[in-house]
Structure formats: C-alpha cells, structure tokens
Short mmCIF file of C-alpha atoms and ligand atoms in Angstrom, two decimals:
data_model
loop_
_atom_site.label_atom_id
_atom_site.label_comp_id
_atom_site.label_asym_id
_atom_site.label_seq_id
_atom_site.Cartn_x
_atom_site.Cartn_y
_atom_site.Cartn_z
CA UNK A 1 8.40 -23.54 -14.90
CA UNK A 2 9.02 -23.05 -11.12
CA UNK A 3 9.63 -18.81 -11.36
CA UNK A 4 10.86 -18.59 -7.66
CA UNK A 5 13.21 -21.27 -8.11
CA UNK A 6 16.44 -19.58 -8.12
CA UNK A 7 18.61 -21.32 -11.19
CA UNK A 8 15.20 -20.69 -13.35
CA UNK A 9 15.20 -17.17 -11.74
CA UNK A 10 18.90 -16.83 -12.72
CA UNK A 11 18.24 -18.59 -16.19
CA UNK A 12 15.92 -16.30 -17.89
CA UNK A 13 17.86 -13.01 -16.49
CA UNK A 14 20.76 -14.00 -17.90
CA UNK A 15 18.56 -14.94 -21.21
CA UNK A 16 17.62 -11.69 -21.41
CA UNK A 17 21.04 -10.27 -20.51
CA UNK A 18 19.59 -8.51 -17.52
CA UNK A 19 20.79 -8.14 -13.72
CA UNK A 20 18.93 -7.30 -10.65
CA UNK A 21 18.07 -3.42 -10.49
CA UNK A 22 18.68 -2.09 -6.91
CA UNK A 23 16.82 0.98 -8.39
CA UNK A 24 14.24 -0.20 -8.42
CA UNK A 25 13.92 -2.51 -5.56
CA UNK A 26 13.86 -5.62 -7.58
CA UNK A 27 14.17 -8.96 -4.34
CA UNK A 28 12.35 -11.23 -6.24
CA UNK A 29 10.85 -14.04 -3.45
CA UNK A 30 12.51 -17.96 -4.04
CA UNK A 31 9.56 -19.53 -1.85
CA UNK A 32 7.05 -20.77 -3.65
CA UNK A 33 4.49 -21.01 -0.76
CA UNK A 34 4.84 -17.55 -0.50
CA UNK A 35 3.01 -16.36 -3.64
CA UNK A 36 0.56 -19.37 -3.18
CA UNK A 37 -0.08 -18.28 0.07
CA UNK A 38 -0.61 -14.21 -1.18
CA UNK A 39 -2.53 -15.28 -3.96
CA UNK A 40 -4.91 -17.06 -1.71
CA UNK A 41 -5.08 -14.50 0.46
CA UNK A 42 -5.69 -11.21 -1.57
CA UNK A 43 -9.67 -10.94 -2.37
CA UNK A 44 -12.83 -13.14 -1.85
CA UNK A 45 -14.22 -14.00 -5.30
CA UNK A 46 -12.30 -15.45 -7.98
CA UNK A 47 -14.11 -13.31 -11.07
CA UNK A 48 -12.25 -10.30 -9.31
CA UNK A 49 -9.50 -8.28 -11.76
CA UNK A 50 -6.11 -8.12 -9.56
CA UNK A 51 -3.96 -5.11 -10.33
CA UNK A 52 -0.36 -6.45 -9.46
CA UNK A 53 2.36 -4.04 -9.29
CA UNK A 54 5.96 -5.02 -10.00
CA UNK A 55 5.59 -8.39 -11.21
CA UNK A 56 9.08 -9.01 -11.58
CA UNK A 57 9.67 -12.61 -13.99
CA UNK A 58 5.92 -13.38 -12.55
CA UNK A 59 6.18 -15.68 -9.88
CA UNK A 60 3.30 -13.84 -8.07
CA UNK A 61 1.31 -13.15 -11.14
CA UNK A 62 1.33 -16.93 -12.01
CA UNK A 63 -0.27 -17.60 -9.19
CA UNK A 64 -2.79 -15.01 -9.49
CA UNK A 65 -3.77 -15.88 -12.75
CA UNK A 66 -4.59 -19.13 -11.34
CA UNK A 67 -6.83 -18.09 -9.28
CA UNK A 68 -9.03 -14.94 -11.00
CA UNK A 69 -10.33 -14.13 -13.82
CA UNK A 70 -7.98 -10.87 -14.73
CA UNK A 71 -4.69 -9.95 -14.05
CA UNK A 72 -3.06 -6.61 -14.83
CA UNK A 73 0.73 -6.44 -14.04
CA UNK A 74 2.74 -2.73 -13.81
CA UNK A 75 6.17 -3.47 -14.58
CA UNK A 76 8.15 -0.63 -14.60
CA UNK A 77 11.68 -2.37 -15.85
CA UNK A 78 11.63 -2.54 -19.57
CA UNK A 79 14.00 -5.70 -19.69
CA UNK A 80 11.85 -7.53 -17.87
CA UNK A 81 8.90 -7.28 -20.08
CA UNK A 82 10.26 -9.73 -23.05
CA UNK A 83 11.05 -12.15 -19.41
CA UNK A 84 7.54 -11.89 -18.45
CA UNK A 85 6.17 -12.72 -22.40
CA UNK A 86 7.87 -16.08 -21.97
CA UNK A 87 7.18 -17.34 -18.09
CA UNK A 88 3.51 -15.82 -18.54
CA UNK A 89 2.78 -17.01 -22.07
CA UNK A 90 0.63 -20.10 -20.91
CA UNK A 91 -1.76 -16.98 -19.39
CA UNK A 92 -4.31 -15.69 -21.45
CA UNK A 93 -5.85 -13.63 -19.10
CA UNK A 94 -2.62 -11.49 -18.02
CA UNK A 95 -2.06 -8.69 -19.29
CA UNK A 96 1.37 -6.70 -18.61
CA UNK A 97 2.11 -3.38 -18.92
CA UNK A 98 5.54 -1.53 -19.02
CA UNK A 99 5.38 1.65 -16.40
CA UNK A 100 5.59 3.22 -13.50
CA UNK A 101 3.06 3.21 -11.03
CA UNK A 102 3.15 6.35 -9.85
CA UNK A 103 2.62 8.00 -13.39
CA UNK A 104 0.18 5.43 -14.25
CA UNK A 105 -3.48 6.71 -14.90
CA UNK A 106 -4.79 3.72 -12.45
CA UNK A 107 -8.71 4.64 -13.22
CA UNK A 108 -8.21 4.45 -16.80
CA UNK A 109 -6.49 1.00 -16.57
CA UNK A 110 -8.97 -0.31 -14.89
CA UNK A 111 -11.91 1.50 -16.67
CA UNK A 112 -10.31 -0.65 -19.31
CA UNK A 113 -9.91 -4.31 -18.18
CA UNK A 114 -12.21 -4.63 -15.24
CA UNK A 115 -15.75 -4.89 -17.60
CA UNK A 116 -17.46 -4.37 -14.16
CA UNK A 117 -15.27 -6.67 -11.85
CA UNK A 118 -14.53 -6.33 -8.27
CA UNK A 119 -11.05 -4.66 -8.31
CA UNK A 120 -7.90 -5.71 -6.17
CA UNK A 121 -4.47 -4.48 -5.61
CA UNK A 122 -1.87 -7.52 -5.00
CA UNK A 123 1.94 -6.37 -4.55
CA UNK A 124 5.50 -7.70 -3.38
CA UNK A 125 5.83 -3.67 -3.62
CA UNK A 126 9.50 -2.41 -4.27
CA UNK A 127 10.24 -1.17 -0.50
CA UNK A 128 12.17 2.49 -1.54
CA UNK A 129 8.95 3.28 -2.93
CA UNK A 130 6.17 1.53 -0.09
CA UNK A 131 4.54 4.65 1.37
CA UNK A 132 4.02 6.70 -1.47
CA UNK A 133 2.56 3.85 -3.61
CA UNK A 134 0.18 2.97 -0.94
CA UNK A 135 -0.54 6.49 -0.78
CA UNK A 136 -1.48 6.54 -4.88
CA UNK A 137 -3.77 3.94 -4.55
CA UNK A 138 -5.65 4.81 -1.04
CA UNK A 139 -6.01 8.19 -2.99
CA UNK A 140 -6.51 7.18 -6.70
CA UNK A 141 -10.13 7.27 -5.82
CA UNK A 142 -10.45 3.72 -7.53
CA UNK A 143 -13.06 1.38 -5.85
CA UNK A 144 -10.46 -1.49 -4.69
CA UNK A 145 -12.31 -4.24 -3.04
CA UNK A 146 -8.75 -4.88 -1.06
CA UNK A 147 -5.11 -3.93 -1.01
CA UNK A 148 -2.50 -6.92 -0.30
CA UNK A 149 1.01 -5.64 -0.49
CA UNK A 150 4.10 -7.50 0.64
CA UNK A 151 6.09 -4.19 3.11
CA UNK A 152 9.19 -4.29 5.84
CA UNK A 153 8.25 -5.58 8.70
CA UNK A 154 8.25 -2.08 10.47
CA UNK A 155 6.30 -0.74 7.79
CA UNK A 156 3.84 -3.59 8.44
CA UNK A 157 3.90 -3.09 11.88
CA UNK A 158 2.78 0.59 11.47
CA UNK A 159 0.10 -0.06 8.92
CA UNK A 160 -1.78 -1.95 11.53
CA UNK A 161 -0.79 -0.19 14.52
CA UNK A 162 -3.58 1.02 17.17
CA UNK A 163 -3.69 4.42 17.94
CA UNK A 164 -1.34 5.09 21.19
CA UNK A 165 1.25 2.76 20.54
CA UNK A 166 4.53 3.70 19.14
CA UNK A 167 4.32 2.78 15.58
CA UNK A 168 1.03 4.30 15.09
CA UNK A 169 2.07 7.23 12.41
CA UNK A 170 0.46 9.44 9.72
CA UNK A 171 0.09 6.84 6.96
CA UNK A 172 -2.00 4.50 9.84
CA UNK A 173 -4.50 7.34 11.00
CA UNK A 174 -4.46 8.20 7.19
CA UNK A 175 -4.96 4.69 6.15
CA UNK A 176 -8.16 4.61 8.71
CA UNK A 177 -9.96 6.69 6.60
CA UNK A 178 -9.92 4.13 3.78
CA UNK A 179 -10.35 0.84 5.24
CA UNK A 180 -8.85 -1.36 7.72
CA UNK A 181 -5.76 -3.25 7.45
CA UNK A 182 -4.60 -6.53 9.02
CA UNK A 183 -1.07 -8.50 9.06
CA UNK A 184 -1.19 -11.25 7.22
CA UNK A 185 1.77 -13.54 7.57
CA UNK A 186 5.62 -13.07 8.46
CA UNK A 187 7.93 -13.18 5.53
CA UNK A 188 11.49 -14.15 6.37
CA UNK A 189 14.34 -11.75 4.71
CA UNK A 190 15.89 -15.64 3.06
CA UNK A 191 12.84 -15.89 0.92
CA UNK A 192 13.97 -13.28 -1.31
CA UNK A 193 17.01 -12.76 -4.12
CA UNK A 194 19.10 -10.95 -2.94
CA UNK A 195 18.48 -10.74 0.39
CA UNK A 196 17.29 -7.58 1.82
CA UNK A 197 18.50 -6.46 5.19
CA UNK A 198 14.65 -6.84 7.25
CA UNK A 199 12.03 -9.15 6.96
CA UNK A 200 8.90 -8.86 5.47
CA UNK A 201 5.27 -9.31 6.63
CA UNK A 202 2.00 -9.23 4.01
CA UNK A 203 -0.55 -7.21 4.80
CA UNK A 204 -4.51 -6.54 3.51
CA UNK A 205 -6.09 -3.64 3.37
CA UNK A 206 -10.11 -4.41 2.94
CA UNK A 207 -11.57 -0.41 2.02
CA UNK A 208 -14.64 0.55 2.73
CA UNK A 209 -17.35 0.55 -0.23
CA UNK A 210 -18.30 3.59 0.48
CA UNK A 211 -16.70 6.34 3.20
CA UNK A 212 -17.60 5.94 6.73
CA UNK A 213 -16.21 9.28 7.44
CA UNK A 214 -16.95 12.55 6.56
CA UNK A 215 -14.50 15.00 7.04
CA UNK A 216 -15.77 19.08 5.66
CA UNK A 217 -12.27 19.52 4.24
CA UNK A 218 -10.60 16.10 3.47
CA UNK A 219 -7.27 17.96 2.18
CA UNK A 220 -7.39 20.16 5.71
CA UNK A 221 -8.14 16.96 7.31
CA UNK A 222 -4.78 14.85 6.00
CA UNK A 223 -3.10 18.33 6.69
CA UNK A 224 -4.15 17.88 10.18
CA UNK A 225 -2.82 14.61 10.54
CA UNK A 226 0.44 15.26 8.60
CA UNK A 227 1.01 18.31 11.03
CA UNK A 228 0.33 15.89 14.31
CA UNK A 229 3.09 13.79 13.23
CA UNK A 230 5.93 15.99 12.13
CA UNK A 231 5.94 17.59 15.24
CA UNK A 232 4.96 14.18 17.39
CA UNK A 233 7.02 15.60 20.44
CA UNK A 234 4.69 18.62 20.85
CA UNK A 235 1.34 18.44 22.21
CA UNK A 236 -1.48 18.55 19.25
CA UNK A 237 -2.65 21.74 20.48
CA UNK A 238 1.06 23.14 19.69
CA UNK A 239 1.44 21.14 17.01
CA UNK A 240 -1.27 22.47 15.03
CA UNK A 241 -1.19 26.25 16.01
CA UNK A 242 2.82 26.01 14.88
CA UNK A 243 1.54 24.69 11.69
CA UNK A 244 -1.97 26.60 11.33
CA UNK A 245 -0.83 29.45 12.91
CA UNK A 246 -4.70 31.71 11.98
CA UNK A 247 -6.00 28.83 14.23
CA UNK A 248 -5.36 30.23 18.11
CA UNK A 249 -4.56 27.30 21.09
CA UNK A 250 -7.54 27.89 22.85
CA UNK A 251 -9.87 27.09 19.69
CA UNK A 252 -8.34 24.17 19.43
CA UNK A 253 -8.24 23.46 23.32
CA UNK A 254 -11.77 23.52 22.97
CA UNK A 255 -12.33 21.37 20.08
CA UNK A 256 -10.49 18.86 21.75
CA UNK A 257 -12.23 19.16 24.79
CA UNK A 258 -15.90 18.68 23.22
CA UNK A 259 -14.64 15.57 21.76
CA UNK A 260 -13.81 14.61 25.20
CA UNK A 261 -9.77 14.82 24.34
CA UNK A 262 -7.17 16.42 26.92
CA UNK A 263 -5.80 19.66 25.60
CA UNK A 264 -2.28 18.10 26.29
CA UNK A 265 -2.87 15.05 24.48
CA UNK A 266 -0.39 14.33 21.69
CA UNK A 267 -1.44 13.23 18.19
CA UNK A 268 -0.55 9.83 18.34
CA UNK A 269 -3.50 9.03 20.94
CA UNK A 270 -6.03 10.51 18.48
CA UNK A 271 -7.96 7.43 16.15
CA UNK A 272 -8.72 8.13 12.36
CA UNK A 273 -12.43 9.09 13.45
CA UNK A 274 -10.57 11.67 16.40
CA UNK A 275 -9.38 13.62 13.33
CA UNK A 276 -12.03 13.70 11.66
CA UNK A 277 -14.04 15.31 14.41
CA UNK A 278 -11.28 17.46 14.95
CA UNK A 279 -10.71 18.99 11.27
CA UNK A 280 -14.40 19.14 11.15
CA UNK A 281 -14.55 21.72 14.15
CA UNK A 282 -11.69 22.97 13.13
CA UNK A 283 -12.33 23.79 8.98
CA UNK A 284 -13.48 27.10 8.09
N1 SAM B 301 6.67 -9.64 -7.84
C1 SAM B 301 8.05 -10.07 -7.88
C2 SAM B 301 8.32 -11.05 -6.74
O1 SAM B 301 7.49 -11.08 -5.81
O2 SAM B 301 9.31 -11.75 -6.80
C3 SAM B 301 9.01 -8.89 -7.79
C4 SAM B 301 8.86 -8.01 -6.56
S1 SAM B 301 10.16 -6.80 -6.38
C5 SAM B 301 10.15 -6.58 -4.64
C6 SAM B 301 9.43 -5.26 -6.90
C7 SAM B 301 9.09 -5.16 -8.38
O3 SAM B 301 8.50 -3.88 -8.62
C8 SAM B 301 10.28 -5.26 -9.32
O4 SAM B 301 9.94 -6.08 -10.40
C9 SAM B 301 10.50 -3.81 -9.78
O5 SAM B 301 11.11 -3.71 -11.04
C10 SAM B 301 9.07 -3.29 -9.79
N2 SAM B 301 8.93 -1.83 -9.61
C11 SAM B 301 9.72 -1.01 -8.88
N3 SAM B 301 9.27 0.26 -8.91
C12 SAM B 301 8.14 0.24 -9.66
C13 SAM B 301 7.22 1.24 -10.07
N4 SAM B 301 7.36 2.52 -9.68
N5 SAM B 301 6.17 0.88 -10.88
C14 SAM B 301 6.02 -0.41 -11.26
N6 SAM B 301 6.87 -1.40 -10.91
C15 SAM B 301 7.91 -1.09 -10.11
#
C-alpha cells in the first residue's frame, strides 16, 4: 500500500470516518521520496530504536521500520490509531502509541522498548506545536543519538542559524548546548495534504554524548538566553539588568569584557559557549 499516495490517503480516512484535524496540525506528505529520503537520513546504525512522533496513517513510519530495528510512534489522534493497525500491520517491530507528546513520560518509553539501543527522534512534527516539542526532547534528558524533524522553512532556517545573523534566536543558542543541527533537504509546501501556506525543510540534530558545556546554573543559564532575546533591541548589558535587576550594568560590563565581548554588544552576537561563560560569571 503506497500511504502517501493521495486516493489511498483519502481511502482509509474515509474508512475510518475521519477528516483531517487542523488541531492538530495533521499535512500528511503525498511524496514518497520524501519519507525514503528522511528515513535514510535520520541515524547511522540500523539496530537503532526511532521514536517517531505524529505518525499520521504511517507513511514515515513504514519507511522507518524498514530500515531499524524498533519503531515507537506517538500518535496523539485517537481515530487514527485503528488507521495505523491496518497500513502498519505487515510491521512487527512498530509499536504505536495513542498520546500526546508533551504529556508523554519519554524516559519511561524508552526505558521500555530500547533494550539498550541507540535512541533517535524522527518527526514530520505538527508545526503549531514545533518549538515546544523540540524543547521536550532537547530537555527530556533522554540520550538521543539524533533528532530529525520535518519544521517551516523559517523555523529551519533558525535552528541552524550562526550566531550574528538575523534568524539566530533563543531556541538556536539554546539548541547549541545540546548538539549541533544541520539542514537537511528543502521540502516543497505541494508535497503535503492539504497544503500548508510555507515550505518545509528537514533538519538533524546530532547531540552530544555527553555535555561539552558546563554552565554553574543551567536554569540561570537558559534564563540568560531567554532574557537576551525578548528584549533583542536592547544591548545585553540592558537586557539582562532589566530582567536581573540584583545584577548591576557594570558587573555585567565586566563579565563581558573578560570574555573579550563589547559591553554594547547585543545578544544575538553571543555563541552558545558566549553564554555559558557569561551565566557562569554571572551565577551566584
Ligand atoms: N507523519 C505523517 C506524515 O508525515 O505524513 C503526519 C505528519 S503531520 C504534520 C503531524 C502528526 O502529528 C499528525 O498525525 C498529528 O495528529 C500528530 N500530532 C499532533 N500533535 C501531536 C502531539 N502533541 N503528540 C503526538 N502527535 C501529535
């Protein structure tokens, strides 16, 4: 069964007397190189477990379970679970579970069905919902190998941004801390149904085994950042007394100058490791 063709697509909704859920984001992709080409693409060894999220009627998920040894699927649309019993029922090794990701205990789940297998994160994620998913996982404290999720373009762009250009925001310096992330491949808005308004891009997130920065305070330290960016016109110095008012300009004119930064700099210019430095001096 072709699952991004879209009369099969259209077939088994109507089946199972459901319609596509705005809600929650459901553009299900109608190019079949697409989730070859993800499924390739989203980790190195094939006895890896891939946590998919949103697997819609499975089009993605088929293709994963082609390819590794495990795949979980997070499905948080109860009427498409019976969908995904039939297109997936050739798959012994997918399991899928009806939920939300964002109240799902994501340790336990894969304390459960990874018996000691690299761990990735594969998604054509639901885009009113991107940021704070990606946010989840950075900060479930799970050991992903590597985090390939389908975004908006934009959202792509700023995942990947370098620090100083324009699209370089919170979740990028944020992000930094985890891993780094690369764009993928282009997605064009006419692979999907329906059609969203933007296109898409893929992008991988490849997390570091273990931390390569040490900030004192790492809730101070995303503070820091967060407080950089809601006030982006300001200068950092500003920016951070307005928001950590107990910490005076000059201290932080000084921090920034041992780390070699201009007092007037803005937080956009500053790289993950800048931050780091800078909460450091900065913590209590
Ligand atoms: N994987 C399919 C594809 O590529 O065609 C569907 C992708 S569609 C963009 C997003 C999917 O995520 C939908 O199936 C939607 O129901 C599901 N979803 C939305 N919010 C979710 C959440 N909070 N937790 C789990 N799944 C969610």
């Amino acid at each position: 069964m072709d699952l991004c063709n879209l009369s099969v697509i259209r077939e088994v909704m109507a089946e199972a007397g459901i319609t596509f859920r705005k809600e929650f984001g459901q553009n299900f992709l109608i190019n079949r190189i697409i989730p070859e080409d993800i499924a390739d693409s989203c980790a190195d060894d094939e006895n890896s477990m891939i946590l998919e999220i949103g697997p819609g009627i499975g089009c993605l998920t088929k293709e994963l379970a082609l390819r590794y040894k495990r795949v979980v699927a997070v499905e948080i649309d109860k009427g498409l679970i019976p969908v995904l019993a039939k297109t997936l029922a050739e798959f012994d090794n997918v399991t899928v579970i009806n939920g939300d990701i964002m109240e799902t205990d994501i340790q336990a789940l894969v304390d459960e069905y990874s018996e000691g297998m690299s761990v990735s994160v594969c998604a054509n994620l639901p885009y009113y919902i991107t940021t704070p998913i990606l946010m989840r996982l950075l900060e479930s404290g799970v050991k992903f190998s590597s985090i390939t999720v389908m975004v908006q373009n934009e959202v792509a762009a700023r995942l990947v941004a370098p620090a100083g250009k324009s699209d370089y925001g919170a979740i990028t310096a944020v992000l930094g801390y985890y891993g780094t992330a690369r764009r993928l491949f282009k997605v064009t808005a006419g692979s999907f149904v329906p059609a969203p308004k933007v296109d898409s891009a893929v992008v991988r997130i490849d997390l570091y085994p273990t931390p390569i920065y040490h900030p004192k305070d790492e809730a101070f330290f995303r503070d820091l950042i967060k407080a950089a960016f809601e006030m982006r016109r300001k200068t950092l110095t500003n920016a951070i007394n307005a928001k950590f008012p107990h910490i005076e300009k000059g201290r932080i004119a000084e921090a920034l100058k041992s780390l070699g930064l201009d007092e007037s700099i803005r937080g956009e210019r500053l790289t993950t490791e800048d931050f780091v430095n800078l909460s450091n001096l900065l913590a209590k």
